[in-house]
Tab-separated table of C-alpha atoms and ligand atoms in Angstrom:
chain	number	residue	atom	x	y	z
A	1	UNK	CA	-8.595	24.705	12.053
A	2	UNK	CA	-9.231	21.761	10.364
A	3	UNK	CA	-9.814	18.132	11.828
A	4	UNK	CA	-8.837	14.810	10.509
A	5	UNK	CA	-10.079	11.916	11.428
A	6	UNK	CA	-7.873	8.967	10.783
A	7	UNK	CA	-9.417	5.439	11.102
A	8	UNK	CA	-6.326	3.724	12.067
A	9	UNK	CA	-3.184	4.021	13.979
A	10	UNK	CA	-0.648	2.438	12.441
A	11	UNK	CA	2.690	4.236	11.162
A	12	UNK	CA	0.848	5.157	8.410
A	13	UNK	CA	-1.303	7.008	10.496
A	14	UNK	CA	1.877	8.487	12.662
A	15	UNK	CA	3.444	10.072	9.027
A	16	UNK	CA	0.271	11.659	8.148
A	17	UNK	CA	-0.682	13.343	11.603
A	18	UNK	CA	3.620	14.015	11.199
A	19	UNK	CA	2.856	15.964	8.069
A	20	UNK	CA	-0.717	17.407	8.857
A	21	UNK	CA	0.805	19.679	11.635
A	22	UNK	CA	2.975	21.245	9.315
A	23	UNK	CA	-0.154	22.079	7.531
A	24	UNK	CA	-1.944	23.690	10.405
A	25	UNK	CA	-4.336	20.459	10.729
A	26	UNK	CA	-4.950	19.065	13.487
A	27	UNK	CA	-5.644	14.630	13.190
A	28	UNK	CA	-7.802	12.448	15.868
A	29	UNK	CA	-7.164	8.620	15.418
A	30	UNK	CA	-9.241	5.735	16.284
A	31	UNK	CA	-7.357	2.237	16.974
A	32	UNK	CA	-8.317	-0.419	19.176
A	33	UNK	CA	-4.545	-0.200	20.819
A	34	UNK	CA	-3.968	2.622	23.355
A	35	UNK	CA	-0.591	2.176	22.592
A	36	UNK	CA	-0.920	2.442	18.554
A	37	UNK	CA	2.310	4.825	16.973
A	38	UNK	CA	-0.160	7.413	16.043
A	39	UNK	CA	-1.002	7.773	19.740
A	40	UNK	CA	2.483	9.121	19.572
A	41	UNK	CA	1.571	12.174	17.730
A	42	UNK	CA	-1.840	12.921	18.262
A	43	UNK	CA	-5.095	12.254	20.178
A	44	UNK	CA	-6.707	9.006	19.833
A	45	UNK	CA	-10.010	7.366	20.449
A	46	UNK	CA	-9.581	3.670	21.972
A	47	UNK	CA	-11.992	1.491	20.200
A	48	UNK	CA	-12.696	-0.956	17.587
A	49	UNK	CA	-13.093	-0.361	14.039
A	50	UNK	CA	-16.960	-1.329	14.351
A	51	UNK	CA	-17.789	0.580	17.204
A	52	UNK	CA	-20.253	2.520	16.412
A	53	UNK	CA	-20.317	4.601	19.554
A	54	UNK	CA	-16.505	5.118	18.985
A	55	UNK	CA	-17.121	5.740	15.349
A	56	UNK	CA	-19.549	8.640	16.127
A	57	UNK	CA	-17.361	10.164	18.459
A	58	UNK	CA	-14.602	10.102	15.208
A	59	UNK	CA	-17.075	11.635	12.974
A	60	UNK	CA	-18.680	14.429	15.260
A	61	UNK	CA	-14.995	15.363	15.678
A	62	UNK	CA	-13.863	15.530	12.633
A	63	UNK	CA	-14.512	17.943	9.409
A	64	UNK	CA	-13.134	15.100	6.977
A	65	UNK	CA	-12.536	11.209	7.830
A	66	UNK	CA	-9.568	9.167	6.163
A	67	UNK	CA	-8.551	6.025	6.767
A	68	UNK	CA	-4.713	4.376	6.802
A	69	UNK	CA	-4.854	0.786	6.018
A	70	UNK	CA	-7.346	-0.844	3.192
A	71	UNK	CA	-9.320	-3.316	5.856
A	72	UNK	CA	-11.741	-1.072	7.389
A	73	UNK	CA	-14.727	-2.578	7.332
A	74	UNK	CA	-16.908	-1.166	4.831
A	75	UNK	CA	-19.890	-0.694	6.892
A	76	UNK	CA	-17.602	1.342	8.876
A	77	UNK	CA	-17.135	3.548	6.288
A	78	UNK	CA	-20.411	3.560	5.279
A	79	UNK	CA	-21.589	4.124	8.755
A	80	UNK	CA	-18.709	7.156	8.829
A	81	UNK	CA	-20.139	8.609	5.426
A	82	UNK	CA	-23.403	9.522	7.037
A	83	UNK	CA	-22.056	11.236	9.704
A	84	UNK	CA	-19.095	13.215	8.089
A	85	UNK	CA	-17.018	13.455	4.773
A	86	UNK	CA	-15.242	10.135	4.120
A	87	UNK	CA	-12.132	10.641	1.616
A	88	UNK	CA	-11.672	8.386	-0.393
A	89	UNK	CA	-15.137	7.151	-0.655
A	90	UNK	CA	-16.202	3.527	0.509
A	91	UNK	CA	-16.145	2.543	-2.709
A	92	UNK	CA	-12.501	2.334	-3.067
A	93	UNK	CA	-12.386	0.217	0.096
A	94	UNK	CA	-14.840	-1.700	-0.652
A	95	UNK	CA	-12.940	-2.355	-4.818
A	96	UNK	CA	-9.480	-2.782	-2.774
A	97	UNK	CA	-10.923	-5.363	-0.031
A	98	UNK	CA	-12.041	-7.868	-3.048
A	99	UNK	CA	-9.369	-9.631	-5.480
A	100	UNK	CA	-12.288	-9.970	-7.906
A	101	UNK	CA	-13.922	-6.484	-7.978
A	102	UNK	CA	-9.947	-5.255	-8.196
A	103	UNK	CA	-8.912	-7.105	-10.968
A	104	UNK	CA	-11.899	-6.787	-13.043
A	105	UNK	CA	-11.585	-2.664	-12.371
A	106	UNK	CA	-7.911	-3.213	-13.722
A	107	UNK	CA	-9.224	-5.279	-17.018
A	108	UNK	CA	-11.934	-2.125	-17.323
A	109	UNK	CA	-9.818	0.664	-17.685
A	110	UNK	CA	-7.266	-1.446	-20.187
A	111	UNK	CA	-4.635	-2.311	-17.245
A	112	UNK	CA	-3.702	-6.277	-18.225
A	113	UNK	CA	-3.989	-8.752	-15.074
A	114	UNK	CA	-2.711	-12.458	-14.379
A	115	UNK	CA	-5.113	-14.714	-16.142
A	116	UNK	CA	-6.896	-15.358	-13.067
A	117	UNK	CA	-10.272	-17.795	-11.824
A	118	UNK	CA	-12.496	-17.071	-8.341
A	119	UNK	CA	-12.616	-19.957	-6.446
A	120	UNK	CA	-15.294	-20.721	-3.668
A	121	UNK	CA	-14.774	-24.413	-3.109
A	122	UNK	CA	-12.050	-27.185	-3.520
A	123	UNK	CA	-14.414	-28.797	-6.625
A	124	UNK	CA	-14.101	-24.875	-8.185
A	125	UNK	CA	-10.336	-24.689	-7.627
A	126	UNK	CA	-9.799	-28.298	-9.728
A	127	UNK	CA	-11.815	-26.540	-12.134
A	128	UNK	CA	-10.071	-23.136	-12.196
A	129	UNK	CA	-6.706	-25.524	-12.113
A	130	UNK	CA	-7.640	-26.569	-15.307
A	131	UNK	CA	-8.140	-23.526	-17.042
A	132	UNK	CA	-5.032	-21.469	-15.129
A	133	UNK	CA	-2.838	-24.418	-15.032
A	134	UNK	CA	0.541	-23.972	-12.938
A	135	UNK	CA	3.100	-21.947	-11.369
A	136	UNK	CA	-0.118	-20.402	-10.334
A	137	UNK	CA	-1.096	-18.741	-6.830
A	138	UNK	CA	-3.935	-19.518	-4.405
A	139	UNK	CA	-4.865	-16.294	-2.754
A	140	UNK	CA	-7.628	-15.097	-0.488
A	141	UNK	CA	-10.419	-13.332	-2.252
A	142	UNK	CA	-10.526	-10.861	1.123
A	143	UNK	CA	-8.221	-9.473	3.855
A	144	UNK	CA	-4.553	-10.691	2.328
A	145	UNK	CA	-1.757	-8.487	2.626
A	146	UNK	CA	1.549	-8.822	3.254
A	147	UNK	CA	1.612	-12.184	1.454
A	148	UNK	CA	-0.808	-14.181	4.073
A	149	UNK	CA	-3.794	-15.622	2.666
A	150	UNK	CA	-1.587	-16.865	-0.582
A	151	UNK	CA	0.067	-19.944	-2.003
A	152	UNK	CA	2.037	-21.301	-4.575
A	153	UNK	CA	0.922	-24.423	-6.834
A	154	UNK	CA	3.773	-25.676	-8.843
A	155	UNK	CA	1.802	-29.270	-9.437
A	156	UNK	CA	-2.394	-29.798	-9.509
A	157	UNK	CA	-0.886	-32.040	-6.625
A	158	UNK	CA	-0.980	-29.121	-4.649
A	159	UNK	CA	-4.658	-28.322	-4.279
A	160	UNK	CA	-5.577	-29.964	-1.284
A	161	UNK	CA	-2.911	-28.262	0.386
A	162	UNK	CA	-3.015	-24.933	-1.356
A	163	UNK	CA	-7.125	-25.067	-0.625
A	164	UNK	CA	-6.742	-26.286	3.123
A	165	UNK	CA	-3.514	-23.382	3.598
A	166	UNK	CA	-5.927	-20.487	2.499
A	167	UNK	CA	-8.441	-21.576	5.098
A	168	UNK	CA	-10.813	-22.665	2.722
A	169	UNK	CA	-12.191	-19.210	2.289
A	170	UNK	CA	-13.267	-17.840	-1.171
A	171	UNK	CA	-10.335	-17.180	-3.192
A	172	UNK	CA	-8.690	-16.962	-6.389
A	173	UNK	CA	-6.585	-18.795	-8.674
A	174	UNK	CA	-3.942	-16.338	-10.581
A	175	UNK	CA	-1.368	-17.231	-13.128
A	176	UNK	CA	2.023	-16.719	-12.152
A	177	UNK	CA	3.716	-13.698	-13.487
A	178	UNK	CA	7.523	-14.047	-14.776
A	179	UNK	CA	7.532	-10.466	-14.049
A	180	UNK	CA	11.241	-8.898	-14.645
A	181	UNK	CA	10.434	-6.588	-11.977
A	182	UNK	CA	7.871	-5.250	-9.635
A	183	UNK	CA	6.784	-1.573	-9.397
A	184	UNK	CA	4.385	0.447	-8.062
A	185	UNK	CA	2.444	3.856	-9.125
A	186	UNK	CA	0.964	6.611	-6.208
A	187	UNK	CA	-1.332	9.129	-7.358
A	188	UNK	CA	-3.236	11.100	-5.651
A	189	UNK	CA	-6.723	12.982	-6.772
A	190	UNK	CA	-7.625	15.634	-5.552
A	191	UNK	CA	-11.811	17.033	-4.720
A	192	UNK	CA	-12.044	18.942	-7.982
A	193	UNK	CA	-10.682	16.082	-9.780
A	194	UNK	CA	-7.390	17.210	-10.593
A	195	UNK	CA	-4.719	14.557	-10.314
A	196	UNK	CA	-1.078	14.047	-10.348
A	197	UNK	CA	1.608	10.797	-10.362
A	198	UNK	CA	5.336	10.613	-8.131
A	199	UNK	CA	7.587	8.578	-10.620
A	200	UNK	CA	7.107	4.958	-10.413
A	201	UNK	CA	8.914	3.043	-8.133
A	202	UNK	CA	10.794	-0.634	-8.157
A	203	UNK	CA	10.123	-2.401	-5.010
A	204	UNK	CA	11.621	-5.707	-4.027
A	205	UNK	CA	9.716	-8.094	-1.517
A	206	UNK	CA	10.540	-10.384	0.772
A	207	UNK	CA	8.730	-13.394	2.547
A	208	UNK	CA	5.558	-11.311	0.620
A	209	UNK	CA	6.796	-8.298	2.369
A	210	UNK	CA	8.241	-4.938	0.734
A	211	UNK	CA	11.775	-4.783	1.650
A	212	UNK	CA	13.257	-2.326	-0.501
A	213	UNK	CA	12.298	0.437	-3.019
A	214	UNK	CA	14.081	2.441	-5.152
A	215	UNK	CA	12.844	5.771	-6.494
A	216	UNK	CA	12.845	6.498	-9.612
A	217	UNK	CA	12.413	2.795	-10.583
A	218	UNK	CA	15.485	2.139	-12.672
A	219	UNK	CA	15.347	1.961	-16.838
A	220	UNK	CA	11.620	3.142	-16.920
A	221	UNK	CA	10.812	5.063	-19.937
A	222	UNK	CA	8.584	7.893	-20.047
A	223	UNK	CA	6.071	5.728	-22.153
A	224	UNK	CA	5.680	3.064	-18.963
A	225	UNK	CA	5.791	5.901	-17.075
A	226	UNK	CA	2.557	7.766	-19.317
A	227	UNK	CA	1.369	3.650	-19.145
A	228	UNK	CA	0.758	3.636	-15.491
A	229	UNK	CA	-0.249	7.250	-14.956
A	230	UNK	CA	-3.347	6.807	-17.750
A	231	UNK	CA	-4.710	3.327	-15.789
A	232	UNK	CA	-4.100	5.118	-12.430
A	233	UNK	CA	-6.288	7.931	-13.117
A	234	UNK	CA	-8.868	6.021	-14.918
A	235	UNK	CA	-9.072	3.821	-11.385
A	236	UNK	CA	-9.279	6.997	-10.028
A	237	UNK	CA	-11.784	8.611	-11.885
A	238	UNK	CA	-14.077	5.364	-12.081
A	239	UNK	CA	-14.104	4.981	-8.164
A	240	UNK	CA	-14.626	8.969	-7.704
A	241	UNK	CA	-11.125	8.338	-5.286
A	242	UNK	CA	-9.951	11.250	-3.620
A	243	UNK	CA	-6.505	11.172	-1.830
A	244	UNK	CA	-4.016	9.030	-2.413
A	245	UNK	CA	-4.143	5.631	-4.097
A	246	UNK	CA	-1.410	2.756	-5.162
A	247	UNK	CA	-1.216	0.369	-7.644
A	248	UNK	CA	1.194	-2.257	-7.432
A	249	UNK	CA	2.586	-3.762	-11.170
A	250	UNK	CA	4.583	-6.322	-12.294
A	251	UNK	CA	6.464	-5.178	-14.927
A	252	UNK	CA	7.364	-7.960	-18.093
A	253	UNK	CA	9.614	-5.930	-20.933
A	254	UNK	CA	7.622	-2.556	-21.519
A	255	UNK	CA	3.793	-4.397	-20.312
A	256	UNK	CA	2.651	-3.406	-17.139
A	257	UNK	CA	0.278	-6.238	-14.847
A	258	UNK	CA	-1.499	-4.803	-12.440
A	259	UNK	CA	-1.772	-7.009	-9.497
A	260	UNK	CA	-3.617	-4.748	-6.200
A	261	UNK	CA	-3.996	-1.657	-4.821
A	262	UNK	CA	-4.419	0.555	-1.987
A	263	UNK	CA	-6.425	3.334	-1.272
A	264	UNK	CA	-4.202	4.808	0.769
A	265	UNK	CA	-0.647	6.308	1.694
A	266	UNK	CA	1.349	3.276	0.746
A	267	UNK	CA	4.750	1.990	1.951
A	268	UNK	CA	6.388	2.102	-1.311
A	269	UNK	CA	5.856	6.117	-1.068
A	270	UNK	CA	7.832	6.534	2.348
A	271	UNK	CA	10.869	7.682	0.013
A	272	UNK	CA	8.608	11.096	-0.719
A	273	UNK	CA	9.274	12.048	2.879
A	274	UNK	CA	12.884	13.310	2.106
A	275	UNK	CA	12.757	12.679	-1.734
A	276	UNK	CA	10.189	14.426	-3.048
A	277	UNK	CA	8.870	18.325	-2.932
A	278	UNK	CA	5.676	16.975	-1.803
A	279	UNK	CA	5.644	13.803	0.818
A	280	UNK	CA	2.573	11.406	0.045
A	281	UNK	CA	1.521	11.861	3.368
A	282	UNK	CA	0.977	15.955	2.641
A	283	UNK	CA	-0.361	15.569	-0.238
A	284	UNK	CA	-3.038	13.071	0.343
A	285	UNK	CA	-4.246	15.520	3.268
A	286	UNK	CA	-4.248	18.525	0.951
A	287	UNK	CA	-6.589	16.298	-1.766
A	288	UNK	CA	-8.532	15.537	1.206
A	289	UNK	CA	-8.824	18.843	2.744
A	290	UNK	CA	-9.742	20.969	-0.398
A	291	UNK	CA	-6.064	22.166	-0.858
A	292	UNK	CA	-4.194	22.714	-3.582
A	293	UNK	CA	-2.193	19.465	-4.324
A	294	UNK	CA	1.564	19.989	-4.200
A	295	UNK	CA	4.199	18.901	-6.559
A	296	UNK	CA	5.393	15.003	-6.950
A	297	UNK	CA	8.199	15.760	-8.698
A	298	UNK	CA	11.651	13.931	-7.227
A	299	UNK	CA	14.149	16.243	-5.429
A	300	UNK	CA	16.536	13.344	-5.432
A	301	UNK	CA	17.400	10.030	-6.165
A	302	UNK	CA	15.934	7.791	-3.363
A	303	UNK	CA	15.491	4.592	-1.431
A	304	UNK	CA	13.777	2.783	1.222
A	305	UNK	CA	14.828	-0.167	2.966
A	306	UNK	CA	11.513	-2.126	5.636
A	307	UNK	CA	13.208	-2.482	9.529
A	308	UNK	CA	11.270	-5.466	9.566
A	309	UNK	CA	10.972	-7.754	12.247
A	310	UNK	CA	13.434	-6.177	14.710
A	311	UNK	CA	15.175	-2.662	14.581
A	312	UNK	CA	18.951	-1.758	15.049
A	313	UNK	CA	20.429	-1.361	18.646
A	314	UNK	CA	21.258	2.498	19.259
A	315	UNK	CA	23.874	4.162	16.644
A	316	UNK	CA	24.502	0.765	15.302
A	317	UNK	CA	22.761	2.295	12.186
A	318	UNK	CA	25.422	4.555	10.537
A	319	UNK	CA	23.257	7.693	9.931
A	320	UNK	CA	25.267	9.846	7.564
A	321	UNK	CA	24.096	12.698	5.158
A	322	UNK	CA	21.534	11.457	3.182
A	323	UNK	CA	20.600	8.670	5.666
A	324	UNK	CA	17.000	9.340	7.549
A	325	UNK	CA	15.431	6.647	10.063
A	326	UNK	CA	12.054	6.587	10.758
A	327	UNK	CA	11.217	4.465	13.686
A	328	UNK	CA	7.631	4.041	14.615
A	329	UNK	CA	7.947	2.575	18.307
A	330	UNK	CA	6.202	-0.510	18.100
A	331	UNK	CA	7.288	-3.779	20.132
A	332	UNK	CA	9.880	-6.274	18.614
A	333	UNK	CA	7.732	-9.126	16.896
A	334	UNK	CA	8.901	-11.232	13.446
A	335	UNK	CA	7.823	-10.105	10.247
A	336	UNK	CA	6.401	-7.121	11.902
A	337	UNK	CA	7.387	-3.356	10.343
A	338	UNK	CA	9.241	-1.747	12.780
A	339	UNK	CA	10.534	1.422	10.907
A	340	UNK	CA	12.077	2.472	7.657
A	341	UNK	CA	15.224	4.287	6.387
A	342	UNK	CA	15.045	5.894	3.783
A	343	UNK	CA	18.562	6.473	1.531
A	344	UNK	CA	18.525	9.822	-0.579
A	345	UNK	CA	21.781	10.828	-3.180
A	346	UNK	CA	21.993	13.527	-5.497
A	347	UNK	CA	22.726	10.604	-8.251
A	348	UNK	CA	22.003	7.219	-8.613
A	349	UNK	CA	25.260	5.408	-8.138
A	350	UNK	CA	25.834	7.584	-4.608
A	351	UNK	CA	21.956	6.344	-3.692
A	352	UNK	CA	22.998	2.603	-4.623
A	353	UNK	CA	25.719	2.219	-3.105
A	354	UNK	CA	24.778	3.688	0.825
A	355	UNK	CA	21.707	1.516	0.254
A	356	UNK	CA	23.432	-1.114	-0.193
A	357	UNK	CA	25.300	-0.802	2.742
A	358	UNK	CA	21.915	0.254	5.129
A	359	UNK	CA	20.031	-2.609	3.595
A	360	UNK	CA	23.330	-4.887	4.638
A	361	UNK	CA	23.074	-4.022	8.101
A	362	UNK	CA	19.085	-4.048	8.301
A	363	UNK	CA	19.784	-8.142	6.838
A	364	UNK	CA	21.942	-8.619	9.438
A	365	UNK	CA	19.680	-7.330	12.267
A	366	UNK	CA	17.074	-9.760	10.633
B	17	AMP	P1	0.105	-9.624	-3.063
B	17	AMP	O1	-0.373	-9.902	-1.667
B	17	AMP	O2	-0.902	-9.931	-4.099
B	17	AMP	O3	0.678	-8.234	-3.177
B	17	AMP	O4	1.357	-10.600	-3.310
B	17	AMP	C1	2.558	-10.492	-2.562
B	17	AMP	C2	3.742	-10.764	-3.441
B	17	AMP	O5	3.681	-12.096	-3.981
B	17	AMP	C3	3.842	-9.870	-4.664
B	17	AMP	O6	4.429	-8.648	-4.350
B	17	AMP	C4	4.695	-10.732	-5.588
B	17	AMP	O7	6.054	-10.695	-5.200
B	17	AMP	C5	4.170	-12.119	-5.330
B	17	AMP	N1	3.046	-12.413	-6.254
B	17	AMP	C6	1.733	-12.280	-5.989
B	17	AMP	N2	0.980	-12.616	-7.052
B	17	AMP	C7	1.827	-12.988	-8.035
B	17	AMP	C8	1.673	-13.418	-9.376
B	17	AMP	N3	0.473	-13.594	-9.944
B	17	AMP	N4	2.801	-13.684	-10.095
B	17	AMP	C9	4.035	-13.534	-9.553
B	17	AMP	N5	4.232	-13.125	-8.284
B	17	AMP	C10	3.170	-12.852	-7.521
């Protein structure tokens, strides 16, 4: 039987052990919490991500090592590669971990980007200022997700703030986009190369944090949809990814901006669970694993609305057909992700409007 090692323990890390049983694969997980959700599911190491004696232990284990959340260290990986088969390959960590790198692998393959300016000290960001101008956003160069590590300037007033806010840490100065809405693009790529794309998918943040999306984004043609596929790939193909990987867009009219990615099962694919023939979760353990990747194609209309922050008291969630909660048993805390549900309807206007009413009650929890 096969073994997976999964650095990380997270819920991302729960979904894919979920969906590797079902495939006759067997996952071992390394998080510093004993208490992490995947410890729900399957066997865990206890240790930290640069534990090297803990890291062994995950690699002598395991036939193949993935990872579920983009801030490994890359030594860790690195360290990991020697030892065992690391999918996807350090590189894309090591692309994803660094606004720079990732932006100018998005200009590269033809995918357009926020004019944007690194910034390593406040005298650089007066003269990046100059060049970007305003709206424009301070953000980390390293380790942002979930909106920290990023700030808005709406006046050259706002350096010293925006500088002293980001912990003056290198960084980088981006354009505002007046984006009409945001989307995102999973594909996963499989050993031998071959590759495939779910539908792109509208997502709607809050506070910097996904809250909703909807699958199939709504009014995408099949030309934004070809768009996004092509620069996906060619990200792909350039960092020799296997599994899955996500690119998050802003879309303006029928131009696509690519803003980051993630080499990894994303949050914006939870939908695939119940709305697609193939999950993400399956599918980026069958490109890891030397299986034949299964279809993306939708099996409904679908939806996901983020339990963020603090989840609903029992059966105050109205579960009706179509109406799946995923709850990943992790303590109460704000802005944390606490579960998901996801919505699915045989049409769109069925979808909308029992979202509508799930994502009501999640606000009110809030
Ligand atoms: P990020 O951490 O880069 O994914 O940013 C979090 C969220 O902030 C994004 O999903 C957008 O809603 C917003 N955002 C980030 N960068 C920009 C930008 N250049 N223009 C407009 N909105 C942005």
């Amino acid at each position: 039987m096969t073994l997976v090692g999964i650095v990380g323990g997270g819920q991302l890390g729960m979904m894919l052990a979920e969906s590797a049983a079902g495939l006759g694969i067997e996952c071992l997980t390394l998080d510093p919490a004993p208490d992490s959700p995947a410890s729900r599911v399957a066997p865990a190491i206890v240790g930290a991500y640069d534990d090297e004696t803990a890291l062994a232990e995950l690699a002598a284990a395991a036939d193949v090592v993935t990872y579920e959340f983009e801030n490994v260290p890359v030594a860790s990986a690195r360290f990991l590669a020697e030892r065992a088969q690391v999918f996807p390959p350090p590189e894309s960590l090591e692309f994803a971990q660094d606004r720079v790198l990732e932006k100018t692998l998005f200009e590269e393959v033809g995918l357009a980007v926020a004019p944007f300016s690194p910034v390593s000290s406040r005298d650089e960001l007066a003269e990046a200022l100059e060049v970007i101008g305003v709206p424009s956003v301070l953000k980390t160069r390293h380790l942002g997700y979930d909106g920290k590590g990023q700030v808005r300037l709406v006046s050259v007033d706002d350096a010293d703030d925006a500088w002293r806010a980001v912990g003056q840490v290198p960084s980088i100065l981006e354009s505002l986009v007046p984006f009409d809405g945001e989307l995102s693009i999973l594909g996963v790529r499989a050993r031998d190369g071959r590759a495939a794309f779910y539908p792109l998918v509208e997502n709607v943040h809050r506070d910097g944090i996904l809250r909703v999306s909807t699958a199939p984004a709504p009014d995408v043609t099949p030309e934004l949809q070809a768009t996004a596929e092509r620069h996906t790939l060619a990200v792909m193909e350039r960092l020799g990814h296997v599994g899955v990987l996500a690119i998050e867009l802003f879309q303006v009219g029928e131009e696509l901006f690519g803003n980051e990615m993630a080499p990894r099962v994303h949050n914006s694919g939870h939908w695939t669970i119940e709305g697609a023939a193939t999950s993400q979760f399956e599918n980026h353990l069958r490109a890891i694993c030397e299986m034949e990747l299964g279809s993306t194609s939708l099996s409904a209309y679908s939806g996901m609305v983020n339990l963020i922050g603090s989840v609903p008291p029992d059966r105050s969630l109205e579960i009706g057909p179509g109406v799946h909660l995923h709850l990943y048993g992790k303590a109460s805390r704000p802005r944390r992700k606490l579960g998901h549900v996801t919505v699915i309807g045989a049409d769109p206007v069925t979808r909308d409007r029992v979202l509508g009413r799930v994502t009501r009650t999640a606000d009110n929890l809030a």
